[in-house]
PDB file of C-alpha atoms and ligand atoms in Angstrom:
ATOM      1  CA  UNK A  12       9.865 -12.677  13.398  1.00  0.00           C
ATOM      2  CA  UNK A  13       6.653 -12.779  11.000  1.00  0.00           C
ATOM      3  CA  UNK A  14       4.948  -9.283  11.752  1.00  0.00           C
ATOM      4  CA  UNK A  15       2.109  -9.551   9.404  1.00  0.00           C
ATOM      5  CA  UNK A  16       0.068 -13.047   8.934  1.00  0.00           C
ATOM      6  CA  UNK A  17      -2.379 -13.991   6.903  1.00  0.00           C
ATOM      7  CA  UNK A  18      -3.423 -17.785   8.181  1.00  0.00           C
ATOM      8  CA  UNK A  19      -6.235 -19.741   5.830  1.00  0.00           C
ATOM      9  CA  UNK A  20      -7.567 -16.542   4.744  1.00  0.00           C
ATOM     10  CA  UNK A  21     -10.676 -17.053   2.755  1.00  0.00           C
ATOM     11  CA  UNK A  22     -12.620 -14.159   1.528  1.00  0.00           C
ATOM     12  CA  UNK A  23     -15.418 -13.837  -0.403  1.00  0.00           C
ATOM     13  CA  UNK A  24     -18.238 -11.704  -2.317  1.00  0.00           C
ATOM     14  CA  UNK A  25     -21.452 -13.053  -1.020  1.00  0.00           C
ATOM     15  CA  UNK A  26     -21.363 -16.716  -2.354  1.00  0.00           C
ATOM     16  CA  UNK A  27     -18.665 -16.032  -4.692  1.00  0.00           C
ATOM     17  CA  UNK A  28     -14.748 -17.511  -3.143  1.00  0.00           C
ATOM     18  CA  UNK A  29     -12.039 -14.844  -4.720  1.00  0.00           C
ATOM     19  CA  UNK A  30      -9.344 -15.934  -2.259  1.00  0.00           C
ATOM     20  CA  UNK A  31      -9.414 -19.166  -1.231  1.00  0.00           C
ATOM     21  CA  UNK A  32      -7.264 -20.748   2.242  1.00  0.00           C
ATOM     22  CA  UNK A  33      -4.559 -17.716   1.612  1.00  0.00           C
ATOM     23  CA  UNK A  34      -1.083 -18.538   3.749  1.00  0.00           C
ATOM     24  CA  UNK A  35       1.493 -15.276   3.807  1.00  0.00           C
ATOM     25  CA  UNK A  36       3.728 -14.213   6.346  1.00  0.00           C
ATOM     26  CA  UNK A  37       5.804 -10.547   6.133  1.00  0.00           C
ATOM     27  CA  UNK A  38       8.797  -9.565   7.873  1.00  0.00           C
ATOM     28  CA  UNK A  39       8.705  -6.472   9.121  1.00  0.00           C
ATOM     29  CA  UNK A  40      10.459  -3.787   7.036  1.00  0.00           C
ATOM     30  CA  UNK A  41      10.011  -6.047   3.856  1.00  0.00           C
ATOM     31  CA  UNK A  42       8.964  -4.519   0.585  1.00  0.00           C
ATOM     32  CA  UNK A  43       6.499  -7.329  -0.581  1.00  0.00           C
ATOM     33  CA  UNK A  44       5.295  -6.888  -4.072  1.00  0.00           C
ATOM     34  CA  UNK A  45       0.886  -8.701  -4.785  1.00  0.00           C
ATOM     35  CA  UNK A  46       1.837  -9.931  -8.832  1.00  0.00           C
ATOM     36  CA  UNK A  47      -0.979 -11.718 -10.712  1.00  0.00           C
ATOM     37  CA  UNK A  48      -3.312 -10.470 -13.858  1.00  0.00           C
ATOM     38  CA  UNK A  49      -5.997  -8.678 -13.202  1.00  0.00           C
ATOM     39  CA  UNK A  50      -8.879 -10.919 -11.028  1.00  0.00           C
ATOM     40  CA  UNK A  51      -6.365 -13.048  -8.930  1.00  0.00           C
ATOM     41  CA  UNK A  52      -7.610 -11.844  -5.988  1.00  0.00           C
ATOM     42  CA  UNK A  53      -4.887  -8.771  -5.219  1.00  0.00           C
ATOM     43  CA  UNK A  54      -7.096  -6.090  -4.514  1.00  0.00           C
ATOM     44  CA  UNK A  55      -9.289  -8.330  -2.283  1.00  0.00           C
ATOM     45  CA  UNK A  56      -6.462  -9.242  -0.189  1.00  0.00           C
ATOM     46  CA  UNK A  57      -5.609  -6.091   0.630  1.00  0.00           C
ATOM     47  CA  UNK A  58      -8.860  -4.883   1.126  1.00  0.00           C
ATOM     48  CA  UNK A  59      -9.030  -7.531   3.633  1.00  0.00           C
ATOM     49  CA  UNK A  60      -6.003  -6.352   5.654  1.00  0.00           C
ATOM     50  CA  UNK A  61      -7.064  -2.539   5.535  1.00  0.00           C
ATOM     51  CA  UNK A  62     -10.137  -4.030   7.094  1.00  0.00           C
ATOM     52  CA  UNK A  63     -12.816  -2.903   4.319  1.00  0.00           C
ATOM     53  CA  UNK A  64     -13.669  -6.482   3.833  1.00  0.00           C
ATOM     54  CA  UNK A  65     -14.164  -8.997   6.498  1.00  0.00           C
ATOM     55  CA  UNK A  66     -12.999 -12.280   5.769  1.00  0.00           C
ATOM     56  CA  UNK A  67     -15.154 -15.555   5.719  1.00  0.00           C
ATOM     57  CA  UNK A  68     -12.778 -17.444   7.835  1.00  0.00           C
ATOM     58  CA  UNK A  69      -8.954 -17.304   8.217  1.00  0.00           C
ATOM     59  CA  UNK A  70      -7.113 -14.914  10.472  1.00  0.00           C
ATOM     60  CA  UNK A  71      -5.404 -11.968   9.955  1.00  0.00           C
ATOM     61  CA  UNK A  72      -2.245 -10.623  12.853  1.00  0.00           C
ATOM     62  CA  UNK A  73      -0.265  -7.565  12.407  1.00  0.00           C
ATOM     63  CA  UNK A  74       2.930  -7.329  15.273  1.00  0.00           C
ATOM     64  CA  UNK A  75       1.094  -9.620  17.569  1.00  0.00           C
ATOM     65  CA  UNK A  76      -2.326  -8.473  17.648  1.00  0.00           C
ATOM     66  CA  UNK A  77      -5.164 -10.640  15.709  1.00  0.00           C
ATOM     67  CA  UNK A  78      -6.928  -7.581  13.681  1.00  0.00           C
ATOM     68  CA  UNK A  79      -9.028  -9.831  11.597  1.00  0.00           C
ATOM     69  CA  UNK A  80     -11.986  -7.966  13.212  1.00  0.00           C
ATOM     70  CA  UNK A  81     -10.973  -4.749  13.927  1.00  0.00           C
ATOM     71  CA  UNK A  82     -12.300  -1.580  12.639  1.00  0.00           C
ATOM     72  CA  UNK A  83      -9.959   0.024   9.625  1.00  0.00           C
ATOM     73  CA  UNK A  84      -9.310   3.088  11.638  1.00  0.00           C
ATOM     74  CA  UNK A  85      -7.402   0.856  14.452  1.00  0.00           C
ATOM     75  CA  UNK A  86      -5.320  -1.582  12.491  1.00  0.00           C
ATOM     76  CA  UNK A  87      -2.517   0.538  12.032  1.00  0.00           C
ATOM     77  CA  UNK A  88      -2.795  -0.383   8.572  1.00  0.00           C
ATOM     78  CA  UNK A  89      -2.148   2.678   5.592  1.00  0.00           C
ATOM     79  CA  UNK A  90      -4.045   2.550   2.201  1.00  0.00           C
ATOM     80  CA  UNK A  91      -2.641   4.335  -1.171  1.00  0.00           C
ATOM     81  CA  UNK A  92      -5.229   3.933  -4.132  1.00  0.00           C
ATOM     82  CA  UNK A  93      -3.910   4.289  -7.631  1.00  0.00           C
ATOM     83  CA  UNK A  94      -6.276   7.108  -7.779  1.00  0.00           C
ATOM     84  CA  UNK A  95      -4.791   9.313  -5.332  1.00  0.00           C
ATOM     85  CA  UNK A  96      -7.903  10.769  -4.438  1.00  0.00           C
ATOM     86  CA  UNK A  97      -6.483  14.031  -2.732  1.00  0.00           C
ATOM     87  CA  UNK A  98      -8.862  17.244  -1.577  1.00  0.00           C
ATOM     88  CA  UNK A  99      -9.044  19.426  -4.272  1.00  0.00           C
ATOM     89  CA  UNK A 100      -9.691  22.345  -1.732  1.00  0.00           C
ATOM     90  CA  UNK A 101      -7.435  21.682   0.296  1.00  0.00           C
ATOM     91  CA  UNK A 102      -3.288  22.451   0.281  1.00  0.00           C
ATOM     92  CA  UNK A 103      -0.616  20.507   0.023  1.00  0.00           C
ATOM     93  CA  UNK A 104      -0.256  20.856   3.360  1.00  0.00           C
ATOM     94  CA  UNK A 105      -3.598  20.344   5.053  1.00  0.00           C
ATOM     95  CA  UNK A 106      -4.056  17.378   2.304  1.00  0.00           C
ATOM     96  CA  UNK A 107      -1.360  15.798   4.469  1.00  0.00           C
ATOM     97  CA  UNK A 108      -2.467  17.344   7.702  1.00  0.00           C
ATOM     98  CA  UNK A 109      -6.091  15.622   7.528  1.00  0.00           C
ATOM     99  CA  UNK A 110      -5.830  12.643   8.808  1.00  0.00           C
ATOM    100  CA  UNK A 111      -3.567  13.693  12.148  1.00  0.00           C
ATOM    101  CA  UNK A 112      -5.913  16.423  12.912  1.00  0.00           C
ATOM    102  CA  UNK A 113      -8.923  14.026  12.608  1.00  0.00           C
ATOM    103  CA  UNK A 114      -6.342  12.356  15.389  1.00  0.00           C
ATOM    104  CA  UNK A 115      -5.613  15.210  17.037  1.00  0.00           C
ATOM    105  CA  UNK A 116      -2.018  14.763  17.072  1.00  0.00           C
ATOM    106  CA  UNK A 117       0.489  16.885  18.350  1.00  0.00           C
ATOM    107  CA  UNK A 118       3.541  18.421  16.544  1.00  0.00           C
ATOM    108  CA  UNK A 119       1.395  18.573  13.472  1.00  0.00           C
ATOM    109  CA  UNK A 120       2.994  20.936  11.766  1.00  0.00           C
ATOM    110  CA  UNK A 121       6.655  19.102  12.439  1.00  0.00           C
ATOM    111  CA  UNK A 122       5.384  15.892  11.274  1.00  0.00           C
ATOM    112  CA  UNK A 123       3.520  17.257   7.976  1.00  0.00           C
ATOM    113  CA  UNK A 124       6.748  18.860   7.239  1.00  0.00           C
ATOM    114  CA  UNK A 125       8.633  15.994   7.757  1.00  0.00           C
ATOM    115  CA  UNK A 126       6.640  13.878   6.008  1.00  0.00           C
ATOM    116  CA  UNK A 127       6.538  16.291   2.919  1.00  0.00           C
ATOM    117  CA  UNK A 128      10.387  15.943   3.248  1.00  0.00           C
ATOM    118  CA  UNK A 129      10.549  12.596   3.264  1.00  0.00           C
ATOM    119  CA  UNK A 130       8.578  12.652  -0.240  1.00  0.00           C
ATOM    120  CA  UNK A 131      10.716  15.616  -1.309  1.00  0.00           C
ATOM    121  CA  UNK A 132       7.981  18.428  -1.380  1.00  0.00           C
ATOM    122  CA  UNK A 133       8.944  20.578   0.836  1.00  0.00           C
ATOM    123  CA  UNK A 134       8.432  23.620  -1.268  1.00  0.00           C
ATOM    124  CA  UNK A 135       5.229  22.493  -2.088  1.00  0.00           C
ATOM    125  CA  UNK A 136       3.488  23.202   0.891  1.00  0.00           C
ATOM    126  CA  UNK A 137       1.213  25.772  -0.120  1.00  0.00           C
ATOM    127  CA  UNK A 138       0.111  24.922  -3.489  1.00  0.00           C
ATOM    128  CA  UNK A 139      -3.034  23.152  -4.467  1.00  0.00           C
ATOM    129  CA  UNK A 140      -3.171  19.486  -5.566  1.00  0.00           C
ATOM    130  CA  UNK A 141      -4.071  20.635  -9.420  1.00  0.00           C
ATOM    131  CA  UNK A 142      -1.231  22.440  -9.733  1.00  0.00           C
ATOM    132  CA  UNK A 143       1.278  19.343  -9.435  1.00  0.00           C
ATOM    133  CA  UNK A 144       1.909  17.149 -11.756  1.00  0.00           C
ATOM    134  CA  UNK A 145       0.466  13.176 -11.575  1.00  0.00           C
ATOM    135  CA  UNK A 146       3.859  11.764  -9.961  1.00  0.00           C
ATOM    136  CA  UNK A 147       4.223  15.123  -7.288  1.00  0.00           C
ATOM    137  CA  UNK A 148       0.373  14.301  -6.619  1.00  0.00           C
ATOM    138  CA  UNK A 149       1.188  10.867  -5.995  1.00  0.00           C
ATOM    139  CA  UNK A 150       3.810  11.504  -3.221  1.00  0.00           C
ATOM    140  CA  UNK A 151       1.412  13.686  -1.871  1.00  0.00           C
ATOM    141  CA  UNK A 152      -0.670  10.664  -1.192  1.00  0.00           C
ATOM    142  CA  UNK A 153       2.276   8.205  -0.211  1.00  0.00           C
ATOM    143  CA  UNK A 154       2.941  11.196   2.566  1.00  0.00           C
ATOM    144  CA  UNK A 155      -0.161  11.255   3.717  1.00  0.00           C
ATOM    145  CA  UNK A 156      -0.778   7.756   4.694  1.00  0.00           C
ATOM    146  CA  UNK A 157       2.840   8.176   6.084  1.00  0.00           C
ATOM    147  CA  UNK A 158       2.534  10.573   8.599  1.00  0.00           C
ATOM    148  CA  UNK A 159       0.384   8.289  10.172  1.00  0.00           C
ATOM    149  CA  UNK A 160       2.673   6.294  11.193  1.00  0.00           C
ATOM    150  CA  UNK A 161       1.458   2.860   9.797  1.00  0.00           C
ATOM    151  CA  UNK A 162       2.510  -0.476  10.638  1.00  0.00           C
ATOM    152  CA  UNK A 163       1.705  -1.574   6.892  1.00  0.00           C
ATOM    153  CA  UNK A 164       1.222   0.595   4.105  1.00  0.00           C
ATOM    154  CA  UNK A 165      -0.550  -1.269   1.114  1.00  0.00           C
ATOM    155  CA  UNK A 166      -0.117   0.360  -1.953  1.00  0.00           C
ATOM    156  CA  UNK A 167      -3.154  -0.890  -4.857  1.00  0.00           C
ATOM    157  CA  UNK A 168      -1.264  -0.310  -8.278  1.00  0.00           C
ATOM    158  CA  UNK A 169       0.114   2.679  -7.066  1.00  0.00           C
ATOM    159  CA  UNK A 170       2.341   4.178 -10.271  1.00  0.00           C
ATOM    160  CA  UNK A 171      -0.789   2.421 -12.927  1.00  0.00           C
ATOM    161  CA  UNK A 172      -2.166   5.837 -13.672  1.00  0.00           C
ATOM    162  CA  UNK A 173       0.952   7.175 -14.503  1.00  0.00           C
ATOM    163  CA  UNK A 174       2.868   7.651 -17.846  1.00  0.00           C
ATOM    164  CA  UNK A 175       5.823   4.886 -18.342  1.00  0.00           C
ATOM    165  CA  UNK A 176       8.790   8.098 -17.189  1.00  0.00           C
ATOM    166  CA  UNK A 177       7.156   8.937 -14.297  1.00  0.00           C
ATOM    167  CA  UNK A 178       6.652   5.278 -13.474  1.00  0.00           C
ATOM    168  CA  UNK A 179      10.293   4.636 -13.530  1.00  0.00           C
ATOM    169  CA  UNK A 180      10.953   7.310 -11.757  1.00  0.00           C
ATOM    170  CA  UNK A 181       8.066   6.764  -8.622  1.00  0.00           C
ATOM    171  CA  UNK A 182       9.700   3.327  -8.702  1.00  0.00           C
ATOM    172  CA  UNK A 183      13.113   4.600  -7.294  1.00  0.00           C
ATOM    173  CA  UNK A 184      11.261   7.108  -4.841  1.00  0.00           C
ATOM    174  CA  UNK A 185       8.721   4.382  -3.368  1.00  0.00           C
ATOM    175  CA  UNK A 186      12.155   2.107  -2.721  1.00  0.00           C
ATOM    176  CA  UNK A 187      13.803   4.915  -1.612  1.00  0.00           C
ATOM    177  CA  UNK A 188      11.255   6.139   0.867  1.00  0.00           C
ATOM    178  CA  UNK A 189      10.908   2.330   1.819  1.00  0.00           C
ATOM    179  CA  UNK A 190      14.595   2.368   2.621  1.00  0.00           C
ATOM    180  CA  UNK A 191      14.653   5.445   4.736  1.00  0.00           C
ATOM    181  CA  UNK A 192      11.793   5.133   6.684  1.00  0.00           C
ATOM    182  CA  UNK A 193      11.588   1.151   7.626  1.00  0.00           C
ATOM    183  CA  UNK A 194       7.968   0.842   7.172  1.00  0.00           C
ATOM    184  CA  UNK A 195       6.636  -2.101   5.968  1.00  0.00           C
ATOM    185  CA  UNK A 196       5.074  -2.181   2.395  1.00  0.00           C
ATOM    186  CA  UNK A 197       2.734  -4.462   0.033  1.00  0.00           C
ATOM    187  CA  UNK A 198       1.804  -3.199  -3.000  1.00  0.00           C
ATOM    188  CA  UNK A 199      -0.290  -4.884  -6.114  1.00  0.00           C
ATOM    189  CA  UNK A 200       0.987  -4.660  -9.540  1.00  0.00           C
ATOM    190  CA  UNK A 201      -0.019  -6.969 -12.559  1.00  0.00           C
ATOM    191  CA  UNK A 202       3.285  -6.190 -14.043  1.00  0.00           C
ATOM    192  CA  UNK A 203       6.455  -8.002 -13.214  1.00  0.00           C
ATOM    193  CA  UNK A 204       9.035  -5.597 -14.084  1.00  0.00           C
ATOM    194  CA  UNK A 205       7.821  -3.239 -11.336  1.00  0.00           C
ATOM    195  CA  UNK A 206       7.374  -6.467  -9.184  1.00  0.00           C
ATOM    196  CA  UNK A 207      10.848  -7.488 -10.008  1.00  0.00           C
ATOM    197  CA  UNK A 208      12.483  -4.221  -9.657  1.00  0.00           C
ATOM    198  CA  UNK A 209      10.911  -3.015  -6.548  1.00  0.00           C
ATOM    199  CA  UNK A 210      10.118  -5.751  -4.248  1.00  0.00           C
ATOM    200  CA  UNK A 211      12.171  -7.637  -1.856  1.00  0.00           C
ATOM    201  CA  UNK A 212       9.529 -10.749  -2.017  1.00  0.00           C
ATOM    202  CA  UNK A 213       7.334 -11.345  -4.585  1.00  0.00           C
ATOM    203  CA  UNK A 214       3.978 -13.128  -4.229  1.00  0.00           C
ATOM    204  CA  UNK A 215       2.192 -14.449  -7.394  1.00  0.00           C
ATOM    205  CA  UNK A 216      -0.976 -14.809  -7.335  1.00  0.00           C
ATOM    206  CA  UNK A 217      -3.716 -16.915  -9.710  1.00  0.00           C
ATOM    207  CA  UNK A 218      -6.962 -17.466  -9.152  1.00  0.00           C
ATOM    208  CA  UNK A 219      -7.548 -16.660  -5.653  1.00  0.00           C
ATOM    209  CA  UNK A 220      -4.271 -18.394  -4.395  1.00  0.00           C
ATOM    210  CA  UNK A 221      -0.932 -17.947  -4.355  1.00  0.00           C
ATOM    211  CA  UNK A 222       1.323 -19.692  -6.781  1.00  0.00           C
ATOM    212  CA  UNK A 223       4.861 -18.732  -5.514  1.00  0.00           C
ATOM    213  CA  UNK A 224       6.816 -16.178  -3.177  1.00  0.00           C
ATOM    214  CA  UNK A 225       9.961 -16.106  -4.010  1.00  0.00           C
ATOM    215  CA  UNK A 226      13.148 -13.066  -4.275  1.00  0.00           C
ATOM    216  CA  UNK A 227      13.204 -11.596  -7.367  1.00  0.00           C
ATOM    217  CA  UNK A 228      16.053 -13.430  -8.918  1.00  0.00           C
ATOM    218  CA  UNK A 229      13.863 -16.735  -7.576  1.00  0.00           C
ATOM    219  CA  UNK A 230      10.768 -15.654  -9.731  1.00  0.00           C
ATOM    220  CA  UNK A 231      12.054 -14.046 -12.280  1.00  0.00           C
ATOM    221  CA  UNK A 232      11.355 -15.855 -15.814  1.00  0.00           C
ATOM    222  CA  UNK A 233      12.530 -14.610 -19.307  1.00  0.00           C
ATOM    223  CA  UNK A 234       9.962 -12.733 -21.256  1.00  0.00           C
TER     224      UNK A 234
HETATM  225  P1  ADP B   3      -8.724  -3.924 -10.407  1.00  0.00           P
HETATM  226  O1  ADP B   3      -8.570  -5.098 -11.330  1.00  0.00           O
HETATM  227  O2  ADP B   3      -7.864  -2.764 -10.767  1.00  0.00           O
HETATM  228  O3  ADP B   3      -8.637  -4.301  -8.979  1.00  0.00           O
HETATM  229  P2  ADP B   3     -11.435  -3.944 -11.339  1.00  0.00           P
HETATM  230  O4  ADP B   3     -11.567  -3.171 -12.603  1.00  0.00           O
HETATM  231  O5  ADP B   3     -11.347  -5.435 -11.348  1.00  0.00           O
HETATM  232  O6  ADP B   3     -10.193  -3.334 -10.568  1.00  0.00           O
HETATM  233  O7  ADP B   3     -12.602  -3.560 -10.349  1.00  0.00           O
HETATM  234  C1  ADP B   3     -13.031  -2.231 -10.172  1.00  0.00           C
HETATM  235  C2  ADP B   3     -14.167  -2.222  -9.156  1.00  0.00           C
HETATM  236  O8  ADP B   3     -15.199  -3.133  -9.526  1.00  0.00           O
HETATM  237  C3  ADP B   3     -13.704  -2.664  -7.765  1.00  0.00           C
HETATM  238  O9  ADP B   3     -14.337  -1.867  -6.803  1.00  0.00           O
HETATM  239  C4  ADP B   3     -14.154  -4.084  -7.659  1.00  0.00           C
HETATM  240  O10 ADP B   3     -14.448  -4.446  -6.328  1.00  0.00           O
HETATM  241  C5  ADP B   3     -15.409  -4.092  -8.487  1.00  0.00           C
HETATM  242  N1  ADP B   3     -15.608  -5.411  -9.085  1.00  0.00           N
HETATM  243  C6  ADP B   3     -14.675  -6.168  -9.705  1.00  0.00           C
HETATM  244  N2  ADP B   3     -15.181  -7.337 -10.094  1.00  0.00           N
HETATM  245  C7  ADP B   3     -16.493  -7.302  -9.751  1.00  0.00           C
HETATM  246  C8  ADP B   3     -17.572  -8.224  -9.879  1.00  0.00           C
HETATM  247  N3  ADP B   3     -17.410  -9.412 -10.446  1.00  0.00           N
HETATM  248  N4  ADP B   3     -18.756  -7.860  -9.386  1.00  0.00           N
HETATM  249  C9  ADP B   3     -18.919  -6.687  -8.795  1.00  0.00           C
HETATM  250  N5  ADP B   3     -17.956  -5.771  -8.636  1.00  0.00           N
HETATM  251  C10 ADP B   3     -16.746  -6.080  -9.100  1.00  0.00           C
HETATM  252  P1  ADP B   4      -7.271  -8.219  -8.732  1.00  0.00           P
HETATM  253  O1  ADP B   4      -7.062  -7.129  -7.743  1.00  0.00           O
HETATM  254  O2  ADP B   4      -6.195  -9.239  -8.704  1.00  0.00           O
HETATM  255  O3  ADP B   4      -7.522  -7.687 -10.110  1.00  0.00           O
HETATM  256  P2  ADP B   4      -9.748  -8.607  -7.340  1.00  0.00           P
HETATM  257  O4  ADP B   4      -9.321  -8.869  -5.947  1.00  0.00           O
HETATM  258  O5  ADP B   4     -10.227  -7.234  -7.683  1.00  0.00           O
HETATM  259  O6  ADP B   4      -8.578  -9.031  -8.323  1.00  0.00           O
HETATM  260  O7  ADP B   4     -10.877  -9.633  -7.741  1.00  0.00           O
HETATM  261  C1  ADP B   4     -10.819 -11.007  -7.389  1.00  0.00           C
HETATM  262  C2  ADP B   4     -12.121 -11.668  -7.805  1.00  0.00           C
HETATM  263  O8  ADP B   4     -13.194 -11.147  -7.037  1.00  0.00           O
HETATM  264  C3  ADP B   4     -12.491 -11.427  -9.261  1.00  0.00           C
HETATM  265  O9  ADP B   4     -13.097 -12.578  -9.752  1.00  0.00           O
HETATM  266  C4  ADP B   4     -13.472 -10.282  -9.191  1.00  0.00           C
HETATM  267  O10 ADP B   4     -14.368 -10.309 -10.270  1.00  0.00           O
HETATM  268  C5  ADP B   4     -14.157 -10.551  -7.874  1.00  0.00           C
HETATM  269  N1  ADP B   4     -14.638  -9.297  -7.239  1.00  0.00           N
HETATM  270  C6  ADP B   4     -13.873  -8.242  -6.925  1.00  0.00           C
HETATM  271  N2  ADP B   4     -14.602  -7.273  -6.346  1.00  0.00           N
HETATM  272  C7  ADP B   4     -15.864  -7.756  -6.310  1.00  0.00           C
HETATM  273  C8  ADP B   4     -17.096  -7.221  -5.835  1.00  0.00           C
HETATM  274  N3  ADP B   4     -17.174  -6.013  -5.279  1.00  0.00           N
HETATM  275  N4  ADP B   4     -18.189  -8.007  -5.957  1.00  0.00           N
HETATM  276  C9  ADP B   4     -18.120  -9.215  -6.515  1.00  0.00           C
HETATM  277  N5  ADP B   4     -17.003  -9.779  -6.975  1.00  0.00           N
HETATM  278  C10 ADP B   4     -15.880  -9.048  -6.880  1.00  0.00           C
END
């Protein structure tokens, strides 16, 4: 039942190791949180499953299918920055539409709108990024990888950049949109309230290897 494997994964920046022999395995449909302080290797890992870096050895397999070489654009794999890096020019709408029309999908519209639904912006449609606020822009982003369709969405520090309100808030709505649509999530955090009360695993990570996965009640220490 593991859907996405990471076997002996190490990856590196020229000489320098930042995740050394990394062993993970993710059900699908689990909400796995990346904790660890800033350095651990988080962002690197993945980087490594979205396919921007290329790992010195180890294997990567996503639903049965070794990907450890494959191009990003064919892993199936979806990719929200904390910097949510939307068009500026572009709507609402066609900021979600970009990536199926590079596809050429059909039933664009239907799936934009559902996927602006599913983020609850349907009336937003038309408007252009600057005029939402940090948290709207935000789901903007999360529906935009969604539409896709990924296997895996991997969300680096998603809610960082936004004020501690709206964090609590995007919380609830990345859960929520986790329960309703099934897919498959990692994010990163460095903080372990988020990690505790979002995540249905939690892996901590120190330098460049994982110290524990565990539930949250299994990780959890007091403060
Ligand atoms: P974060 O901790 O949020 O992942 P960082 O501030 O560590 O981000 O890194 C920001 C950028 O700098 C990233 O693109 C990262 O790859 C790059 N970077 C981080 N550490 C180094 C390093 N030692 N040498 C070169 N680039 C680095
Ligand atoms: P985290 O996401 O947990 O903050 P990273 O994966 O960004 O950690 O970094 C892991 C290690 O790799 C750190 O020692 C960092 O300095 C190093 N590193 C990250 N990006 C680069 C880069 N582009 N070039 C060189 N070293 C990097």
């Amino acid at each position: 039942s593991d859907f996405l494997t990471l076997q002996d994964l190490t990856l590196a920046y020229g000489g320098t190791v930042a995740v050394d022999r990394l062993n993970l395995s993710i059900r699908q449909g689990e909400l796995i949180a990346l904790l660890g302080p800033s350095g651990c290797g988080k962002t690197t890992t993945m980087r490594s499953i979205a396919g921007l870096l290329t790992p010195k050895s180890g294997t990567i397999r996503l639903d049965g299918r070794d990907i450890t070489r494959l191009a990003p654009s064919r892993r199936e794999v979806g990719l929200v920055f904390q910097s949510y890096a939307l068009f500026p020019h572009l709507t609402v709408f066609e900021n979600v539409a970009f990536g199926l029309r590079l596809r050429r999908e059909k039933d664009l519209d239907a799936k934009v709108r559902a996927g602006l639904a599913t983020v609850g912006l349907s009336d937003f449609a038309d408007r252009a990024p600057a005029a939402l606020s940090g948290g709207q822009q935000q789901r903007v982003a999360l529906a935009r990888s969604l539409v896709m369709n990924p296997k895996v969405l991997l969300l680096d520090e998603p809610l960082s950049n936004l004020d501690a309100r709206l964090r609590l808030e995007m919380r609830l709505e990345l859960q929520r949109v986790q329960r309703e649509t099934g897919v498959t999530m990692v994010f990163v955090t460095h903080d372990q309230a988020e990690a505790l009360a979002l995540a249905d695993r939690i892996v901590v990570m120190r330098d460049g290897a994982i110290e524990q996965v565990g539930a949250p009640e299994e990780i959890w220490t007091a403060p």
